[in-house]
Amino acid sequence: MKTALVAGGAGFIGSHLCEYLLKKNYKVFAIDCLVTGARKNIQHLIDNPNFSWIEHDITAPLFMNVSCDEIYNLASPASPVDFEKMPVYILKTGALGQMHLLELAKQNKARILLASTSEVYGDPLVHPQVETYLGNVNTLGIRGCYDEAKRFAEALSIGYKRMHGLQIRIARIFNTYGTRMRPEDGRVIPNFFTQALAKKPLTIYGDGKQTRSLCYVDDLVEGIYKLMQSSIDSPINLGNPQEITVLDIAKAVANTCGWKDYKTTFLPLPENDPKQRQPDITKAKKELGWEPKVSLEEGFKKAFDYFKAQ
Ligand code: UDP
Protein backbone atom coordinates (compact mmCIF):
# COMPACT_ATOMS: atom_id res chain seq x y z
CA MET A 1 0.00 0.00 0.00
CA LYS A 2 1.44 3.38 -1.04
CA THR A 3 1.23 6.47 1.14
CA ALA A 4 0.50 9.89 -0.31
CA LEU A 5 0.57 13.28 1.30
CA VAL A 6 -1.75 15.85 -0.26
CA ALA A 7 -1.06 19.47 0.70
CA GLY A 8 -4.20 21.49 0.09
CA GLY A 9 -6.14 18.27 0.66
CA ALA A 10 -9.27 20.08 1.86
CA GLY A 11 -9.32 22.37 -1.15
CA PHE A 12 -11.27 22.17 -4.39
CA ILE A 13 -8.85 20.03 -6.45
CA GLY A 14 -6.99 18.55 -3.44
CA SER A 15 -10.10 16.97 -1.92
CA HIS A 16 -10.97 15.32 -5.25
CA LEU A 17 -7.41 14.01 -5.46
CA CYS A 18 -7.62 12.54 -1.90
CA GLU A 19 -10.81 10.74 -2.91
CA TYR A 20 -9.20 9.43 -6.11
CA LEU A 21 -6.12 8.14 -4.27
CA LEU A 22 -8.22 6.39 -1.61
CA LYS A 23 -10.08 4.62 -4.41
CA LYS A 24 -6.68 3.51 -5.74
CA ASN A 25 -6.02 1.99 -2.31
CA TYR A 26 -3.55 4.59 -1.05
CA LYS A 27 -3.10 5.67 2.54
CA VAL A 28 -3.72 9.42 2.33
CA PHE A 29 -2.58 12.23 4.61
CA ALA A 30 -4.20 15.53 3.78
CA ILE A 31 -2.68 18.77 5.02
CA ASP A 32 -4.65 21.99 4.90
CA CYS A 33 -4.67 25.29 6.76
CA LEU A 34 -8.27 26.02 5.68
CA VAL A 35 -7.52 29.50 4.30
CA THR A 36 -9.49 28.61 1.18
CA GLY A 37 -10.07 24.88 1.82
CA ALA A 38 -12.95 23.64 3.97
CA ARG A 39 -13.60 20.78 6.38
CA LYS A 40 -16.82 19.96 4.56
CA ASN A 41 -14.81 19.01 1.45
CA ILE A 42 -13.27 16.05 3.30
CA GLN A 43 -16.04 15.30 5.80
CA HIS A 44 -17.12 12.21 3.85
CA LEU A 45 -13.56 10.81 4.02
CA ILE A 46 -12.98 11.23 7.75
CA ASP A 47 -14.25 7.75 8.69
CA ASN A 48 -12.07 6.03 6.11
CA PRO A 49 -9.27 4.27 8.07
CA ASN A 50 -6.83 5.05 5.26
CA PHE A 51 -7.45 8.79 5.50
CA SER A 52 -6.07 11.27 8.00
CA TRP A 53 -5.80 15.00 7.92
CA ILE A 54 -3.72 17.56 9.71
CA GLU A 55 -4.47 21.26 10.04
CA HIS A 56 -1.17 22.84 9.11
CA ASP A 57 0.03 25.76 7.05
CA ILE A 58 2.86 24.69 4.72
CA THR A 59 4.47 28.13 4.98
CA ALA A 60 5.76 26.71 8.30
CA PRO A 61 8.12 23.70 8.31
CA LEU A 62 6.58 20.25 8.56
CA PHE A 63 7.75 17.72 11.11
CA MET A 64 6.09 14.43 10.29
CA ASN A 65 7.15 11.04 11.47
CA VAL A 66 5.19 9.20 8.81
CA SER A 67 7.00 8.06 5.71
CA CYS A 68 5.38 8.73 2.36
CA ASP A 69 5.96 7.67 -1.22
CA GLU A 70 4.28 10.53 -3.04
CA ILE A 71 3.72 14.19 -2.15
CA TYR A 72 1.21 16.30 -4.07
CA ASN A 73 1.31 20.06 -3.54
CA LEU A 74 -2.12 21.49 -4.32
CA ALA A 75 -1.93 24.12 -1.58
CA SER A 76 -2.51 27.72 -2.63
CA PRO A 77 -5.25 30.29 -2.90
CA ALA A 78 -5.80 30.45 -6.68
CA SER A 79 -8.60 32.87 -7.45
CA PRO A 80 -8.08 36.42 -8.75
CA VAL A 81 -10.13 37.56 -5.73
CA ASP A 82 -7.45 36.00 -3.49
CA PHE A 83 -4.70 37.73 -5.48
CA GLU A 84 -6.13 41.07 -4.34
CA LYS A 85 -6.66 40.01 -0.72
CA MET A 86 -3.49 38.08 0.17
CA PRO A 87 -0.60 38.60 -2.26
CA VAL A 88 2.16 38.16 0.34
CA TYR A 89 0.63 34.98 1.71
CA ILE A 90 0.30 33.56 -1.84
CA LEU A 91 3.99 34.26 -2.49
CA LYS A 92 4.95 32.59 0.79
CA THR A 93 2.78 29.56 0.03
CA GLY A 94 4.35 29.12 -3.41
CA ALA A 95 7.91 29.65 -2.20
CA LEU A 96 8.20 28.51 1.44
CA GLY A 97 5.41 25.97 1.13
CA GLN A 98 7.02 24.22 -1.82
CA MET A 99 10.43 24.40 -0.11
CA HIS A 100 9.12 22.67 3.02
CA LEU A 101 7.49 19.95 0.96
CA LEU A 102 10.64 19.47 -1.13
CA GLU A 103 12.58 19.00 2.12
CA LEU A 104 10.06 16.41 3.24
CA ALA A 105 10.34 14.65 -0.13
CA LYS A 106 14.12 14.63 0.26
CA GLN A 107 13.92 13.08 3.75
CA ASN A 108 11.43 10.46 2.59
CA LYS A 109 12.98 9.85 -0.84
CA ALA A 110 9.46 10.52 -2.09
CA ARG A 111 8.27 11.78 -5.46
CA ILE A 112 6.81 15.26 -5.35
CA LEU A 113 4.31 16.85 -7.72
CA LEU A 114 3.80 20.60 -7.88
CA ALA A 115 0.45 21.95 -9.01
CA SER A 116 1.77 24.76 -11.18
CA THR A 117 -0.42 26.80 -13.47
CA SER A 118 -1.12 28.18 -16.92
CA GLU A 119 -0.51 31.53 -15.19
CA VAL A 120 3.24 30.94 -15.62
CA TYR A 121 2.52 31.95 -19.25
CA GLY A 122 0.96 35.26 -18.11
CA ASP A 123 -1.01 37.04 -20.83
CA PRO A 124 0.37 34.72 -23.52
CA LEU A 125 1.75 35.91 -26.84
CA VAL A 126 1.91 32.33 -28.12
CA HIS A 127 -1.32 30.47 -28.79
CA PRO A 128 -2.13 27.74 -27.89
CA GLN A 129 0.37 27.57 -25.05
CA VAL A 130 3.09 24.95 -25.33
CA GLU A 131 5.34 23.98 -22.42
CA THR A 132 8.38 25.49 -24.17
CA TYR A 133 6.78 28.97 -24.19
CA LEU A 134 8.53 31.13 -21.58
CA GLY A 135 5.60 33.39 -20.86
CA ASN A 136 4.62 37.04 -20.62
CA VAL A 137 4.13 37.82 -16.93
CA ASN A 138 3.84 41.26 -15.38
CA THR A 139 5.67 40.76 -12.09
CA LEU A 140 4.18 43.98 -10.71
CA GLY A 141 0.57 43.40 -11.76
CA ILE A 142 -2.27 42.16 -9.58
CA ARG A 143 -1.75 38.56 -10.73
CA GLY A 144 2.04 38.76 -10.30
CA CYS A 145 1.95 37.26 -6.79
CA TYR A 146 0.43 33.99 -8.00
CA ASP A 147 2.30 33.81 -11.31
CA GLU A 148 5.69 34.48 -9.74
CA ALA A 149 5.01 32.21 -6.75
CA LYS A 150 4.40 29.32 -9.12
CA ARG A 151 7.33 30.23 -11.38
CA PHE A 152 9.56 30.30 -8.30
CA ALA A 153 8.13 26.96 -7.10
CA GLU A 154 8.93 25.43 -10.50
CA ALA A 155 12.50 26.78 -10.40
CA LEU A 156 12.94 25.57 -6.82
CA SER A 157 11.75 22.08 -7.76
CA ILE A 158 14.20 21.97 -10.67
CA GLY A 159 16.92 23.12 -8.24
CA TYR A 160 16.16 20.21 -5.87
CA LYS A 161 16.19 17.82 -8.81
CA ARG A 162 19.61 19.09 -9.92
CA MET A 163 21.19 19.29 -6.48
CA HIS A 164 19.61 16.33 -4.71
CA GLY A 165 18.35 14.10 -7.53
CA LEU A 166 14.78 14.51 -6.31
CA GLN A 167 12.01 12.98 -8.43
CA ILE A 168 9.89 15.99 -9.28
CA ARG A 169 6.73 16.39 -11.37
CA ILE A 170 5.28 19.72 -12.55
CA ALA A 171 1.67 19.99 -13.71
CA ARG A 172 0.75 23.28 -15.38
CA ILE A 173 -2.95 23.32 -14.64
CA PHE A 174 -5.34 25.30 -16.84
CA ASN A 175 -8.80 26.55 -15.80
CA THR A 176 -10.58 23.79 -13.90
CA TYR A 177 -14.12 23.70 -12.53
CA GLY A 178 -16.46 21.34 -10.75
CA THR A 179 -18.00 20.40 -7.44
CA ARG A 180 -16.47 21.84 -4.24
CA MET A 181 -15.53 25.18 -5.82
CA ARG A 182 -16.31 27.94 -3.38
CA PRO A 183 -19.46 29.71 -4.62
CA GLU A 184 -17.97 33.05 -3.50
CA ASP A 185 -14.57 32.26 -4.97
CA GLY A 186 -14.93 34.97 -7.62
CA ARG A 187 -13.95 32.90 -10.62
CA VAL A 188 -16.07 32.80 -13.72
CA ILE A 189 -17.83 29.44 -13.17
CA PRO A 190 -18.93 29.99 -9.53
CA ASN A 191 -19.92 33.58 -10.34
CA PHE A 192 -22.01 32.72 -13.40
CA PHE A 193 -23.76 29.73 -11.80
CA THR A 194 -24.51 31.63 -8.59
CA GLN A 195 -25.81 34.60 -10.58
CA ALA A 196 -27.83 32.52 -13.06
CA LEU A 197 -29.45 30.46 -10.30
CA ALA A 198 -30.51 33.71 -8.59
CA LYS A 199 -31.60 35.17 -11.97
CA LYS A 200 -29.19 38.05 -11.45
CA PRO A 201 -27.33 39.52 -14.46
CA LEU A 202 -24.15 37.66 -15.32
CA THR A 203 -21.12 39.90 -14.78
CA ILE A 204 -19.02 39.97 -17.95
CA TYR A 205 -15.60 41.57 -17.44
CA GLY A 206 -14.38 43.55 -20.46
CA ASP A 207 -16.09 42.74 -23.75
CA GLY A 208 -16.29 39.02 -22.92
CA LYS A 209 -14.35 38.07 -26.05
CA GLN A 210 -11.41 36.79 -24.00
CA THR A 211 -11.13 33.01 -24.05
CA ARG A 212 -10.53 30.22 -21.54
CA SER A 213 -10.49 26.43 -21.86
CA LEU A 214 -12.39 24.69 -19.09
CA CYS A 215 -11.47 21.28 -17.72
CA TYR A 216 -13.74 19.25 -15.46
CA VAL A 217 -12.06 18.40 -12.15
CA ASP A 218 -12.34 14.59 -12.53
CA ASP A 219 -10.37 14.74 -15.79
CA LEU A 220 -7.73 16.92 -14.21
CA VAL A 221 -7.26 14.64 -11.19
CA GLU A 222 -6.71 11.68 -13.48
CA GLY A 223 -4.06 13.68 -15.37
CA ILE A 224 -2.32 14.60 -12.10
CA TYR A 225 -2.22 10.97 -11.02
CA LYS A 226 -0.93 9.78 -14.39
CA LEU A 227 1.79 12.41 -14.32
CA MET A 228 2.91 11.30 -10.85
CA GLN A 229 3.18 7.69 -12.06
CA SER A 230 5.10 8.69 -15.21
CA SER A 231 8.80 9.41 -15.60
CA ILE A 232 8.23 12.96 -16.92
CA ASP A 233 10.16 15.40 -14.74
CA SER A 234 9.70 18.47 -16.91
CA PRO A 235 6.57 20.70 -16.89
CA ILE A 236 3.48 19.36 -18.59
CA ASN A 237 0.20 21.13 -19.45
CA LEU A 238 -2.99 19.63 -18.04
CA GLY A 239 -6.23 21.16 -19.26
CA ASN A 240 -9.06 20.82 -21.70
CA PRO A 241 -8.14 22.28 -25.11
CA GLN A 242 -11.74 23.20 -25.97
CA GLU A 243 -11.52 27.00 -26.11
CA ILE A 244 -14.54 29.20 -25.42
CA THR A 245 -15.17 32.93 -25.03
CA VAL A 246 -16.47 34.33 -21.73
CA LEU A 247 -19.62 35.45 -23.59
CA ASP A 248 -20.21 31.85 -24.66
CA ILE A 249 -19.52 30.57 -21.13
CA ALA A 250 -22.29 32.94 -19.92
CA LYS A 251 -24.66 31.63 -22.60
CA ALA A 252 -23.88 27.99 -21.79
CA VAL A 253 -24.28 28.49 -18.02
CA ALA A 254 -27.60 30.33 -18.48
CA ASN A 255 -28.75 27.56 -20.81
CA THR A 256 -27.79 24.86 -18.27
CA CYS A 257 -29.76 26.76 -15.62
CA GLY A 258 -32.76 26.98 -17.97
CA TRP A 259 -32.64 30.82 -18.08
CA LYS A 260 -33.49 31.56 -21.72
CA ASP A 261 -33.68 35.38 -21.68
CA TYR A 262 -30.66 35.74 -19.40
CA LYS A 263 -29.27 39.19 -18.63
CA THR A 264 -25.68 40.35 -18.57
CA THR A 265 -23.93 43.36 -17.16
CA PHE A 266 -20.54 44.54 -18.40
CA LEU A 267 -17.82 45.48 -15.89
CA PRO A 268 -14.22 46.64 -16.44
CA LEU A 269 -11.66 44.00 -17.37
CA PRO A 270 -9.26 43.33 -14.46
CA GLU A 271 -5.60 44.24 -14.93
CA ASN A 272 -3.53 41.77 -16.99
CA ASP A 273 -6.51 39.48 -17.55
CA PRO A 274 -5.21 37.06 -20.22
CA LYS A 275 -6.91 37.64 -23.61
CA GLN A 276 -6.74 34.04 -24.67
CA ARG A 277 -5.84 30.75 -23.08
CA GLN A 278 -5.75 27.27 -24.51
CA PRO A 279 -3.44 24.44 -23.53
CA ASP A 280 -1.48 22.53 -26.12
CA ILE A 281 -1.76 19.04 -24.62
CA THR A 282 0.26 17.16 -27.23
CA LYS A 283 2.86 16.29 -24.59
CA ALA A 284 0.29 14.98 -22.08
CA LYS A 285 -1.39 12.89 -24.78
CA LYS A 286 1.90 11.40 -25.95
CA GLU A 287 3.69 10.94 -22.64
CA LEU A 288 0.79 10.19 -20.28
CA GLY A 289 -1.81 8.81 -22.67
CA TRP A 290 -4.14 11.38 -21.10
CA GLU A 291 -6.77 13.69 -22.48
CA PRO A 292 -10.00 15.08 -20.98
CA LYS A 293 -13.16 13.03 -21.47
CA VAL A 294 -15.89 15.14 -19.84
CA SER A 295 -17.71 17.43 -22.29
CA LEU A 296 -18.63 20.98 -21.31
CA GLU A 297 -22.30 20.01 -21.40
CA GLU A 298 -21.78 17.07 -19.05
CA GLY A 299 -19.50 19.05 -16.71
CA PHE A 300 -21.91 22.00 -16.59
CA LYS A 301 -24.76 19.68 -15.58
CA LYS A 302 -22.70 18.42 -12.63
CA ALA A 303 -21.72 21.99 -11.73
CA PHE A 304 -25.39 23.04 -11.91
CA ASP A 305 -26.44 20.31 -9.42
CA TYR A 306 -23.62 21.31 -7.10
CA PHE A 307 -24.19 25.08 -7.13
CA LYS A 308 -27.94 24.59 -6.80
CA ALA A 309 -27.39 22.55 -3.64
CA GLN A 310 -25.16 25.21 -2.11
N1 UDP B 1 -14.79 36.75 -15.63
C1 UDP B 1 -15.96 37.41 -15.98
N2 UDP B 1 -16.92 37.54 -15.03
C2 UDP B 1 -16.80 37.05 -13.78
C3 UDP B 1 -15.62 36.36 -13.43
C4 UDP B 1 -14.63 36.24 -14.39
O1 UDP B 1 -16.12 37.87 -17.11
O2 UDP B 1 -17.75 37.22 -12.98
C5 UDP B 1 -13.76 36.56 -16.67
C6 UDP B 1 -12.36 37.00 -16.25
O3 UDP B 1 -12.17 38.37 -16.51
C7 UDP B 1 -11.51 36.10 -17.11
C8 UDP B 1 -12.33 34.82 -17.26
O4 UDP B 1 -13.65 35.18 -16.93
O5 UDP B 1 -11.32 36.66 -18.39
C9 UDP B 1 -11.86 33.70 -16.35
O6 UDP B 1 -11.75 34.24 -15.06
P1 UDP B 1 -11.40 33.37 -13.80
O7 UDP B 1 -11.28 34.30 -12.64
O8 UDP B 1 -12.35 32.25 -13.67
O9 UDP B 1 -10.00 32.70 -14.13
P2 UDP B 1 -8.62 33.25 -14.72
O10 UDP B 1 -8.79 34.67 -15.16
O11 UDP B 1 -7.65 33.13 -13.61
O12 UDP B 1 -8.36 32.37 -15.86
Coordinates of C-alpha atoms and ligand atoms in Angstrom, one line a residue:
M1 CA 0.0 0.0 0.0
K2 CA 1.4 3.4 -1.0
T3 CA 1.2 6.5 1.1
A4 CA 0.5 9.9 -0.3
L5 CA 0.6 13.3 1.3
V6 CA -1.7 15.8 -0.3
A7 CA -1.1 19.5 0.7
G8 CA -4.2 21.5 0.1
G9 CA -6.1 18.3 0.7
A10 CA -9.3 20.1 1.9
G11 CA -9.3 22.4 -1.2
F12 CA -11.3 22.2 -4.4
I13 CA -8.8 20.0 -6.4
G14 CA -7.0 18.6 -3.4
S15 CA -10.1 17.0 -1.9
H16 CA -11.0 15.3 -5.2
L17 CA -7.4 14.0 -5.5
C18 CA -7.6 12.5 -1.9
E19 CA -10.8 10.7 -2.9
Y20 CA -9.2 9.4 -6.1
L21 CA -6.1 8.1 -4.3
L22 CA -8.2 6.4 -1.6
K23 CA -10.1 4.6 -4.4
K24 CA -6.7 3.5 -5.7
N25 CA -6.0 2.0 -2.3
Y26 CA -3.6 4.6 -1.0
K27 CA -3.1 5.7 2.5
V28 CA -3.7 9.4 2.3
F29 CA -2.6 12.2 4.6
A30 CA -4.2 15.5 3.8
I31 CA -2.7 18.8 5.0
D32 CA -4.6 22.0 4.9
C33 CA -4.7 25.3 6.8
L34 CA -8.3 26.0 5.7
V35 CA -7.5 29.5 4.3
T36 CA -9.5 28.6 1.2
G37 CA -10.1 24.9 1.8
A38 CA -12.9 23.6 4.0
R39 CA -13.6 20.8 6.4
K40 CA -16.8 20.0 4.6
N41 CA -14.8 19.0 1.4
I42 CA -13.3 16.0 3.3
Q43 CA -16.0 15.3 5.8
H44 CA -17.1 12.2 3.8
L45 CA -13.6 10.8 4.0
I46 CA -13.0 11.2 7.8
D47 CA -14.2 7.7 8.7
N48 CA -12.1 6.0 6.1
P49 CA -9.3 4.3 8.1
N50 CA -6.8 5.0 5.3
F51 CA -7.5 8.8 5.5
S52 CA -6.1 11.3 8.0
W53 CA -5.8 15.0 7.9
I54 CA -3.7 17.6 9.7
E55 CA -4.5 21.3 10.0
H56 CA -1.2 22.8 9.1
D57 CA 0.0 25.8 7.0
I58 CA 2.9 24.7 4.7
T59 CA 4.5 28.1 5.0
A60 CA 5.8 26.7 8.3
P61 CA 8.1 23.7 8.3
L62 CA 6.6 20.2 8.6
F63 CA 7.7 17.7 11.1
M64 CA 6.1 14.4 10.3
N65 CA 7.2 11.0 11.5
V66 CA 5.2 9.2 8.8
S67 CA 7.0 8.1 5.7
C68 CA 5.4 8.7 2.4
D69 CA 6.0 7.7 -1.2
E70 CA 4.3 10.5 -3.0
I71 CA 3.7 14.2 -2.2
Y72 CA 1.2 16.3 -4.1
N73 CA 1.3 20.1 -3.5
L74 CA -2.1 21.5 -4.3
A75 CA -1.9 24.1 -1.6
S76 CA -2.5 27.7 -2.6
P77 CA -5.2 30.3 -2.9
A78 CA -5.8 30.4 -6.7
S79 CA -8.6 32.9 -7.5
P80 CA -8.1 36.4 -8.7
V81 CA -10.1 37.6 -5.7
D82 CA -7.5 36.0 -3.5
F83 CA -4.7 37.7 -5.5
E84 CA -6.1 41.1 -4.3
K85 CA -6.7 40.0 -0.7
M86 CA -3.5 38.1 0.2
P87 CA -0.6 38.6 -2.3
V88 CA 2.2 38.2 0.3
Y89 CA 0.6 35.0 1.7
I90 CA 0.3 33.6 -1.8
L91 CA 4.0 34.3 -2.5
K92 CA 4.9 32.6 0.8
T93 CA 2.8 29.6 0.0
G94 CA 4.4 29.1 -3.4
A95 CA 7.9 29.6 -2.2
L96 CA 8.2 28.5 1.4
G97 CA 5.4 26.0 1.1
Q98 CA 7.0 24.2 -1.8
M99 CA 10.4 24.4 -0.1
H100 CA 9.1 22.7 3.0
L101 CA 7.5 19.9 1.0
L102 CA 10.6 19.5 -1.1
E103 CA 12.6 19.0 2.1
L104 CA 10.1 16.4 3.2
A105 CA 10.3 14.7 -0.1
K106 CA 14.1 14.6 0.3
Q107 CA 13.9 13.1 3.8
N108 CA 11.4 10.5 2.6
K109 CA 13.0 9.9 -0.8
A110 CA 9.5 10.5 -2.1
R111 CA 8.3 11.8 -5.5
I112 CA 6.8 15.3 -5.4
L113 CA 4.3 16.8 -7.7
L114 CA 3.8 20.6 -7.9
A115 CA 0.5 22.0 -9.0
S116 CA 1.8 24.8 -11.2
T117 CA -0.4 26.8 -13.5
S118 CA -1.1 28.2 -16.9
E119 CA -0.5 31.5 -15.2
V120 CA 3.2 30.9 -15.6
Y121 CA 2.5 32.0 -19.3
G122 CA 1.0 35.3 -18.1
D123 CA -1.0 37.0 -20.8
P124 CA 0.4 34.7 -23.5
L125 CA 1.7 35.9 -26.8
V126 CA 1.9 32.3 -28.1
H127 CA -1.3 30.5 -28.8
P128 CA -2.1 27.7 -27.9
Q129 CA 0.4 27.6 -25.0
V130 CA 3.1 25.0 -25.3
E131 CA 5.3 24.0 -22.4
T132 CA 8.4 25.5 -24.2
Y133 CA 6.8 29.0 -24.2
L134 CA 8.5 31.1 -21.6
G135 CA 5.6 33.4 -20.9
N136 CA 4.6 37.0 -20.6
V137 CA 4.1 37.8 -16.9
N138 CA 3.8 41.3 -15.4
T139 CA 5.7 40.8 -12.1
L140 CA 4.2 44.0 -10.7
G141 CA 0.6 43.4 -11.8
I142 CA -2.3 42.2 -9.6
R143 CA -1.8 38.6 -10.7
G144 CA 2.0 38.8 -10.3
C145 CA 2.0 37.3 -6.8
Y146 CA 0.4 34.0 -8.0
D147 CA 2.3 33.8 -11.3
E148 CA 5.7 34.5 -9.7
A149 CA 5.0 32.2 -6.7
K150 CA 4.4 29.3 -9.1
R151 CA 7.3 30.2 -11.4
F152 CA 9.6 30.3 -8.3
A153 CA 8.1 27.0 -7.1
E154 CA 8.9 25.4 -10.5
A155 CA 12.5 26.8 -10.4
L156 CA 12.9 25.6 -6.8
S157 CA 11.7 22.1 -7.8
I158 CA 14.2 22.0 -10.7
G159 CA 16.9 23.1 -8.2
Y160 CA 16.2 20.2 -5.9
K161 CA 16.2 17.8 -8.8
R162 CA 19.6 19.1 -9.9
M163 CA 21.2 19.3 -6.5
H164 CA 19.6 16.3 -4.7
G165 CA 18.4 14.1 -7.5
L166 CA 14.8 14.5 -6.3
Q167 CA 12.0 13.0 -8.4
I168 CA 9.9 16.0 -9.3
R169 CA 6.7 16.4 -11.4
I170 CA 5.3 19.7 -12.5
A171 CA 1.7 20.0 -13.7
R172 CA 0.7 23.3 -15.4
I173 CA -2.9 23.3 -14.6
F174 CA -5.3 25.3 -16.8
N175 CA -8.8 26.6 -15.8
T176 CA -10.6 23.8 -13.9
Y177 CA -14.1 23.7 -12.5
G178 CA -16.5 21.3 -10.7
T179 CA -18.0 20.4 -7.4
R180 CA -16.5 21.8 -4.2
M181 CA -15.5 25.2 -5.8
R182 CA -16.3 27.9 -3.4
P183 CA -19.5 29.7 -4.6
E184 CA -18.0 33.0 -3.5
D185 CA -14.6 32.3 -5.0
G186 CA -14.9 35.0 -7.6
R187 CA -14.0 32.9 -10.6
V188 CA -16.1 32.8 -13.7
I189 CA -17.8 29.4 -13.2
P190 CA -18.9 30.0 -9.5
N191 CA -19.9 33.6 -10.3
F192 CA -22.0 32.7 -13.4
F193 CA -23.8 29.7 -11.8
T194 CA -24.5 31.6 -8.6
Q195 CA -25.8 34.6 -10.6
A196 CA -27.8 32.5 -13.1
L197 CA -29.5 30.5 -10.3
A198 CA -30.5 33.7 -8.6
K199 CA -31.6 35.2 -12.0
K200 CA -29.2 38.0 -11.5
P201 CA -27.3 39.5 -14.5
L202 CA -24.2 37.7 -15.3
T203 CA -21.1 39.9 -14.8
I204 CA -19.0 40.0 -17.9
Y205 CA -15.6 41.6 -17.4
G206 CA -14.4 43.6 -20.5
D207 CA -16.1 42.7 -23.8
G208 CA -16.3 39.0 -22.9
K209 CA -14.3 38.1 -26.1
Q210 CA -11.4 36.8 -24.0
T211 CA -11.1 33.0 -24.0
R212 CA -10.5 30.2 -21.5
S213 CA -10.5 26.4 -21.9
L214 CA -12.4 24.7 -19.1
C215 CA -11.5 21.3 -17.7
Y216 CA -13.7 19.2 -15.5
V217 CA -12.1 18.4 -12.1
D218 CA -12.3 14.6 -12.5
D219 CA -10.4 14.7 -15.8
L220 CA -7.7 16.9 -14.2
V221 CA -7.3 14.6 -11.2
E222 CA -6.7 11.7 -13.5
G223 CA -4.1 13.7 -15.4
I224 CA -2.3 14.6 -12.1
Y225 CA -2.2 11.0 -11.0
K226 CA -0.9 9.8 -14.4
L227 CA 1.8 12.4 -14.3
M228 CA 2.9 11.3 -10.9
Q229 CA 3.2 7.7 -12.1
S230 CA 5.1 8.7 -15.2
S231 CA 8.8 9.4 -15.6
I232 CA 8.2 13.0 -16.9
D233 CA 10.2 15.4 -14.7
S234 CA 9.7 18.5 -16.9
P235 CA 6.6 20.7 -16.9
I236 CA 3.5 19.4 -18.6
N237 CA 0.2 21.1 -19.4
L238 CA -3.0 19.6 -18.0
G239 CA -6.2 21.2 -19.3
N240 CA -9.1 20.8 -21.7
P241 CA -8.1 22.3 -25.1
Q242 CA -11.7 23.2 -26.0
E243 CA -11.5 27.0 -26.1
I244 CA -14.5 29.2 -25.4
T245 CA -15.2 32.9 -25.0
V246 CA -16.5 34.3 -21.7
L247 CA -19.6 35.4 -23.6
D248 CA -20.2 31.8 -24.7
I249 CA -19.5 30.6 -21.1
A250 CA -22.3 32.9 -19.9
K251 CA -24.7 31.6 -22.6
A252 CA -23.9 28.0 -21.8
V253 CA -24.3 28.5 -18.0
A254 CA -27.6 30.3 -18.5
N255 CA -28.8 27.6 -20.8
T256 CA -27.8 24.9 -18.3
C257 CA -29.8 26.8 -15.6
G258 CA -32.8 27.0 -18.0
W259 CA -32.6 30.8 -18.1
K260 CA -33.5 31.6 -21.7
D261 CA -33.7 35.4 -21.7
Y262 CA -30.7 35.7 -19.4
K263 CA -29.3 39.2 -18.6
T264 CA -25.7 40.3 -18.6
T265 CA -23.9 43.4 -17.2
F266 CA -20.5 44.5 -18.4
L267 CA -17.8 45.5 -15.9
P268 CA -14.2 46.6 -16.4
L269 CA -11.7 44.0 -17.4
P270 CA -9.3 43.3 -14.5
E271 CA -5.6 44.2 -14.9
N272 CA -3.5 41.8 -17.0
D273 CA -6.5 39.5 -17.6
P274 CA -5.2 37.1 -20.2
K275 CA -6.9 37.6 -23.6
Q276 CA -6.7 34.0 -24.7
R277 CA -5.8 30.8 -23.1
Q278 CA -5.8 27.3 -24.5
P279 CA -3.4 24.4 -23.5
D280 CA -1.5 22.5 -26.1
I281 CA -1.8 19.0 -24.6
T282 CA 0.3 17.2 -27.2
K283 CA 2.9 16.3 -24.6
A284 CA 0.3 15.0 -22.1
K285 CA -1.4 12.9 -24.8
K286 CA 1.9 11.4 -26.0
E287 CA 3.7 10.9 -22.6
L288 CA 0.8 10.2 -20.3
G289 CA -1.8 8.8 -22.7
W290 CA -4.1 11.4 -21.1
E291 CA -6.8 13.7 -22.5
P292 CA -10.0 15.1 -21.0
K293 CA -13.2 13.0 -21.5
V294 CA -15.9 15.1 -19.8
S295 CA -17.7 17.4 -22.3
L296 CA -18.6 21.0 -21.3
E297 CA -22.3 20.0 -21.4
E298 CA -21.8 17.1 -19.1
G299 CA -19.5 19.0 -16.7
F300 CA -21.9 22.0 -16.6
K301 CA -24.8 19.7 -15.6
K302 CA -22.7 18.4 -12.6
A303 CA -21.7 22.0 -11.7
F304 CA -25.4 23.0 -11.9
D305 CA -26.4 20.3 -9.4
Y306 CA -23.6 21.3 -7.1
F307 CA -24.2 25.1 -7.1
K308 CA -27.9 24.6 -6.8
A309 CA -27.4 22.6 -3.6
Q310 CA -25.2 25.2 -2.1
Ligands
UDP1 N1 -14.8 36.7 -15.6 C1 -16.0 37.4 -16.0 N2 -16.9 37.5 -15.0 C2 -16.8 37.1 -13.8 C3 -15.6 36.4 -13.4 C4 -14.6 36.2 -14.4 O1 -16.1 37.9 -17.1 O2 -17.7 37.2 -13.0 C5 -13.8 36.6 -16.7 C6 -12.4 37.0 -16.2 O3 -12.2 38.4 -16.5 C7 -11.5 36.1 -17.1 C8 -12.3 34.8 -17.3 O4 -13.6 35.2 -16.9 O5 -11.3 36.7 -18.4 C9 -11.9 33.7 -16.4 O6 -11.7 34.2 -15.1 P1 -11.4 33.4 -13.8 O7 -11.3 34.3 -12.6 O8 -12.4 32.2 -13.7 O9 -10.0 32.7 -14.1 P2 -8.6 33.3 -14.7 O10 -8.8 34.7 -15.2 O11 -7.6 33.1 -13.6 O12 -8.4 32.4 -15.9

